[in-house]
mmCIF file with all atom_site columns, C-alpha atoms in Angstrom:
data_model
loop_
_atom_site.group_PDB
_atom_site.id
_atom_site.type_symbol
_atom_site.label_atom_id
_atom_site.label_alt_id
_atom_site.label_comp_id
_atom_site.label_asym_id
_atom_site.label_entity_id
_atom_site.label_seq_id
_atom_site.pdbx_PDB_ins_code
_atom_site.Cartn_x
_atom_site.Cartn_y
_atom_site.Cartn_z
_atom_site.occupancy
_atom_site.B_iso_or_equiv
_atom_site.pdbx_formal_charge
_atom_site.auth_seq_id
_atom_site.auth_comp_id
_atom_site.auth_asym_id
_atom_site.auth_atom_id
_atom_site.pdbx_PDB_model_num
ATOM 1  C CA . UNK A 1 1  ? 0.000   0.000  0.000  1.00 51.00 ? 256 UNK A CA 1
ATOM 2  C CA . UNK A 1 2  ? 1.186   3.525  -1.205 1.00 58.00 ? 257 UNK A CA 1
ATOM 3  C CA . UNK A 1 3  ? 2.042   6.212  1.791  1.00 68.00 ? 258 UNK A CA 1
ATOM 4  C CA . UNK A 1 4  ? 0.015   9.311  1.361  1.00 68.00 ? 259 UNK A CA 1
ATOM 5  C CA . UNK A 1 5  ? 1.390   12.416 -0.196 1.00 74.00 ? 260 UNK A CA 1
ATOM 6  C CA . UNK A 1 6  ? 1.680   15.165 3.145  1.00 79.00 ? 261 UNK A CA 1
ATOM 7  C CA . UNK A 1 7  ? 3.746   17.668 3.629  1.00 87.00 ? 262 UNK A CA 1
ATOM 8  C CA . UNK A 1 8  ? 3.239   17.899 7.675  1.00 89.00 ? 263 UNK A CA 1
ATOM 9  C CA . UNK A 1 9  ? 3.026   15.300 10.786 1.00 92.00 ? 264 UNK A CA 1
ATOM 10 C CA . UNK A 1 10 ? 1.293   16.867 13.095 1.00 93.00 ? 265 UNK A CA 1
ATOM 11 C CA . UNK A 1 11 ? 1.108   16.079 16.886 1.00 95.00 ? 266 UNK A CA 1
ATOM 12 C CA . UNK A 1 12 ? -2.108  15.165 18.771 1.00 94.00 ? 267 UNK A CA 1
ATOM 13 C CA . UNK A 1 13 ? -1.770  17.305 22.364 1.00 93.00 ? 268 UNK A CA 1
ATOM 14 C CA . UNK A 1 14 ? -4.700  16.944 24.950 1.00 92.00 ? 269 UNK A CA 1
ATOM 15 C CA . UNK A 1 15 ? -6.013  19.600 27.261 1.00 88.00 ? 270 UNK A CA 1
ATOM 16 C CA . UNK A 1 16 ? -8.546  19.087 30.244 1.00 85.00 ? 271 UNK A CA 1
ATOM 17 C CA . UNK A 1 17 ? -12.073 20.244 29.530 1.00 76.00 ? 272 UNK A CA 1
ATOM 18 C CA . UNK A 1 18 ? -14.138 20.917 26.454 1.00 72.00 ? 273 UNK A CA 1
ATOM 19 C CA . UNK A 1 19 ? -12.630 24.236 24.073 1.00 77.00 ? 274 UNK A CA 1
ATOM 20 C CA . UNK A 1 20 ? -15.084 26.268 21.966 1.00 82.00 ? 275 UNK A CA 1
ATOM 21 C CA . UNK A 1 21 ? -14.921 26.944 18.075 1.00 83.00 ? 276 UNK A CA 1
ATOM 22 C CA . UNK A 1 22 ? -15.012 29.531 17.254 1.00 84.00 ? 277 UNK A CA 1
ATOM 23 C CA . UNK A 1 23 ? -17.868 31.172 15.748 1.00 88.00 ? 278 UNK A CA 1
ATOM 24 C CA . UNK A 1 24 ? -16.641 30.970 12.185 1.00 85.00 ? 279 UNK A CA 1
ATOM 25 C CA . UNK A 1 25 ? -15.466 27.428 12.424 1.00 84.00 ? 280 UNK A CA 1
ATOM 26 C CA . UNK A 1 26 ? -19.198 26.886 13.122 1.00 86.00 ? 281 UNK A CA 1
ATOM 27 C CA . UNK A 1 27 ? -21.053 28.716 10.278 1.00 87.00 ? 282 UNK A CA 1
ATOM 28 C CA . UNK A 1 28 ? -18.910 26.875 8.098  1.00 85.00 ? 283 UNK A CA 1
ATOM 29 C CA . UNK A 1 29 ? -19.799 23.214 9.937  1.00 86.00 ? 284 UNK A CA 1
ATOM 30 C CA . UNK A 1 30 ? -23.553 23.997 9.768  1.00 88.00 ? 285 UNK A CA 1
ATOM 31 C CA . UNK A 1 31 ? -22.932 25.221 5.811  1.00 86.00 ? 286 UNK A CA 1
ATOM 32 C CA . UNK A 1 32 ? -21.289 21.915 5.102  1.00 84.00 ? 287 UNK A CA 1
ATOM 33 C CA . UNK A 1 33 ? -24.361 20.046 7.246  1.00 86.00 ? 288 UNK A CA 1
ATOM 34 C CA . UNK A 1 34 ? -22.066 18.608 9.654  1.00 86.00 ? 289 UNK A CA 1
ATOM 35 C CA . UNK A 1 35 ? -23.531 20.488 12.293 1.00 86.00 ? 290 UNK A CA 1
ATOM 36 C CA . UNK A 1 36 ? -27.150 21.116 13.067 1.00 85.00 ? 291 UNK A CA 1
ATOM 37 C CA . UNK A 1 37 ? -28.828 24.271 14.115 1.00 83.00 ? 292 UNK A CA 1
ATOM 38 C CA . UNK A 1 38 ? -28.854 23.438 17.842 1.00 84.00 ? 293 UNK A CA 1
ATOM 39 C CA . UNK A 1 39 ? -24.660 23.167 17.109 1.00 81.00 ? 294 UNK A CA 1
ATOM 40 C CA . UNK A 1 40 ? -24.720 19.562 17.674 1.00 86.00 ? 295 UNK A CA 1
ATOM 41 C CA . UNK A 1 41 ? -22.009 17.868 15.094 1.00 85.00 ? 296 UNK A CA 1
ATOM 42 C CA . UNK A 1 42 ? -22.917 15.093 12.767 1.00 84.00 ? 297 UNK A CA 1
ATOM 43 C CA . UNK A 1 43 ? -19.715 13.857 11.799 1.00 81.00 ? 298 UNK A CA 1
ATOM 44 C CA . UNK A 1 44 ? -20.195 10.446 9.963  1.00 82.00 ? 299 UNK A CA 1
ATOM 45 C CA . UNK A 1 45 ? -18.291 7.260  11.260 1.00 83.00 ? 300 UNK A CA 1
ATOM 46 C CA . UNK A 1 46 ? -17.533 9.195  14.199 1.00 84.00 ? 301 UNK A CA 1
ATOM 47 C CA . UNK A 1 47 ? -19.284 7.335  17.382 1.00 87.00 ? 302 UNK A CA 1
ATOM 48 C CA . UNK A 1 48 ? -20.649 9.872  19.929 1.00 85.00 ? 303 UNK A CA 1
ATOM 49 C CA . UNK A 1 49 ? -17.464 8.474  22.172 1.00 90.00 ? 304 UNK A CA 1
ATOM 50 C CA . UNK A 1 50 ? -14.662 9.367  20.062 1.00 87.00 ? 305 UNK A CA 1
ATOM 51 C CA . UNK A 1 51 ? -16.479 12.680 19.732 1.00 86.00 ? 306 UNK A CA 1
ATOM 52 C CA . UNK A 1 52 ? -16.066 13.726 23.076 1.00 87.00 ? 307 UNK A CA 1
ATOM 53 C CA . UNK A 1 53 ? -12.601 12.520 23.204 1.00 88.00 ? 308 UNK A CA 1
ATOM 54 C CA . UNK A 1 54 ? -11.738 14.672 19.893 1.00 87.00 ? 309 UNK A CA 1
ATOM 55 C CA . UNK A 1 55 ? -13.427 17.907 21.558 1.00 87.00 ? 310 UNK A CA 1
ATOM 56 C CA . UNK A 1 56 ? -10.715 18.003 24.149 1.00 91.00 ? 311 UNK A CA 1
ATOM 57 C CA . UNK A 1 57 ? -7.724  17.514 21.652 1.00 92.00 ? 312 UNK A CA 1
ATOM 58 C CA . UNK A 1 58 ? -6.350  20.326 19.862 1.00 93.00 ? 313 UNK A CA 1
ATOM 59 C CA . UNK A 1 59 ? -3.496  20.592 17.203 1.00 94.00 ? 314 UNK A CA 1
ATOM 60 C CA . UNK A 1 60 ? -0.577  23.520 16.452 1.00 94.00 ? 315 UNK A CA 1
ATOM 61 C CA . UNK A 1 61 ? -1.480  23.799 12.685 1.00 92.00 ? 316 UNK A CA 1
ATOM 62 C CA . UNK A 1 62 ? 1.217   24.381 10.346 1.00 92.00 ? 317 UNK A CA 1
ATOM 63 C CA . UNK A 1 63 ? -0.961  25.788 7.757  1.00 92.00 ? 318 UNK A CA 1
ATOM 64 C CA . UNK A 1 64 ? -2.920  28.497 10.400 1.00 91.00 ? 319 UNK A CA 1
ATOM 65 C CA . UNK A 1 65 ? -0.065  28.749 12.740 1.00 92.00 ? 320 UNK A CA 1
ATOM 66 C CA . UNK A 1 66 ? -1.652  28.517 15.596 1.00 91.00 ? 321 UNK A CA 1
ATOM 67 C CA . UNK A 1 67 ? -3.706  26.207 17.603 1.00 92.00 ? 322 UNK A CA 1
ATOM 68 C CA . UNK A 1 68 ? -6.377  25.007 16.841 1.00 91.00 ? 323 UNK A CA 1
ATOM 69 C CA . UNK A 1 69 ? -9.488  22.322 17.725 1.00 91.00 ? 324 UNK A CA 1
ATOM 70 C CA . UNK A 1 70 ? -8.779  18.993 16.610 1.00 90.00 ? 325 UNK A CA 1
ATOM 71 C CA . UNK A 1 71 ? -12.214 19.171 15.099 1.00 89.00 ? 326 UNK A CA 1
ATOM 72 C CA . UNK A 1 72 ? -11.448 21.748 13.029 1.00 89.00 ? 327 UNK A CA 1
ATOM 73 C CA . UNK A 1 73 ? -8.499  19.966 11.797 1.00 90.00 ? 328 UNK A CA 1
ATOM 74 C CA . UNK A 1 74 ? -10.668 16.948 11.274 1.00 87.00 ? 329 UNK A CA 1
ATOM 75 C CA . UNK A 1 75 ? -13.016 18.958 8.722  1.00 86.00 ? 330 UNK A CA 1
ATOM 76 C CA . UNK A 1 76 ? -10.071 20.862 7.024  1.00 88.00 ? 331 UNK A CA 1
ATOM 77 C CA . UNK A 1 77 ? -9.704  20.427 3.221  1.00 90.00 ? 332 UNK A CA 1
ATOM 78 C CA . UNK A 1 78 ? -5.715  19.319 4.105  1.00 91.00 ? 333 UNK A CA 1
ATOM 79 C CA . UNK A 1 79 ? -6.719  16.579 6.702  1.00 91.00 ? 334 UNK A CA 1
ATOM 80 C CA . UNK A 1 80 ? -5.743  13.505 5.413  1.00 92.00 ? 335 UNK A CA 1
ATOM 81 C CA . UNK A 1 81 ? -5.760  10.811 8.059  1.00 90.00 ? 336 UNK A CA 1
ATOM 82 C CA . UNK A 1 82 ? -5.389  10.491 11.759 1.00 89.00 ? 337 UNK A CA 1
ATOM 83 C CA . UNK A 1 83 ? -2.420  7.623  12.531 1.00 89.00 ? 338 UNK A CA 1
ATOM 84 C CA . UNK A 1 84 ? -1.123  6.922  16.086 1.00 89.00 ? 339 UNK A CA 1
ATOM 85 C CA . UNK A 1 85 ? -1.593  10.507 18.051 1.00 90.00 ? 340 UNK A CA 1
ATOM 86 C CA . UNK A 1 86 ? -0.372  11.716 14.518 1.00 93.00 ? 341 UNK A CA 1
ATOM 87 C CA . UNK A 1 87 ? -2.386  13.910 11.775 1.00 93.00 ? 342 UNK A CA 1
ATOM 88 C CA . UNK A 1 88 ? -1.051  13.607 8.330  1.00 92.00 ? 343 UNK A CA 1
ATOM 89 C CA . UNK A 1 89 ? -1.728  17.439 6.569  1.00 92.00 ? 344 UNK A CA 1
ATOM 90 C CA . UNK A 1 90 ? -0.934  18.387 3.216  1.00 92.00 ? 345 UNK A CA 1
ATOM 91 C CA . UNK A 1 91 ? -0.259  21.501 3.889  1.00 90.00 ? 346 UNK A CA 1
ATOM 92 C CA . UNK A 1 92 ? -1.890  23.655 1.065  1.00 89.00 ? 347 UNK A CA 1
ATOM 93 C CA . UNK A 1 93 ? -2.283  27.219 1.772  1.00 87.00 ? 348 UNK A CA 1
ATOM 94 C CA . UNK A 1 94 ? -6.722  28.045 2.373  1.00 80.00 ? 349 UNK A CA 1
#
């Protein structure tokens, strides 16, 4: 099996407690429907568990620099898999 093309390994870091997305991170979830009005996200295959687990990770994005939720990460165009406390970005500008 061919290794996917990325230009960044990113580490996973874990902080106690839920963070907030911001506001803009949000209007685009509900725009892409994985997030309904109430601001409850629909992410499919992800099970309610690893949900909650995800809202308390957060990543220092390359791309952005800066820190950011995991689950924005997750949703970003440059996300290309999550391997062993590891996300594998391709690091295109947005």
């Amino acid at each position: 099996m061919a290794e996917l093309e990325r230009k960044y390994e990113v580490e996973i870091n874990e902080r106690e407690g839920r963070q907030k997305l911001p506001q803009e991170v949000k209007d685009e979830l509900k725009a892409s429907g994985m997030m309904d009005e109430k601001g409850k996200l629909k992410l499919k295959g992800v099970s309610p568990k690893m949900l909650k687990k995800m809202k308390q990770e957060y990543v220092d994005c390359p791309v952005l620099k800066e820190e950011i939720q995991f689950i924005q990460c997750f949703v970003c165009p440059n996300f290309q898999s999550r391997v062993m406390g590891k996300v594998l970005c391709k690091g295109d500008p947005l």
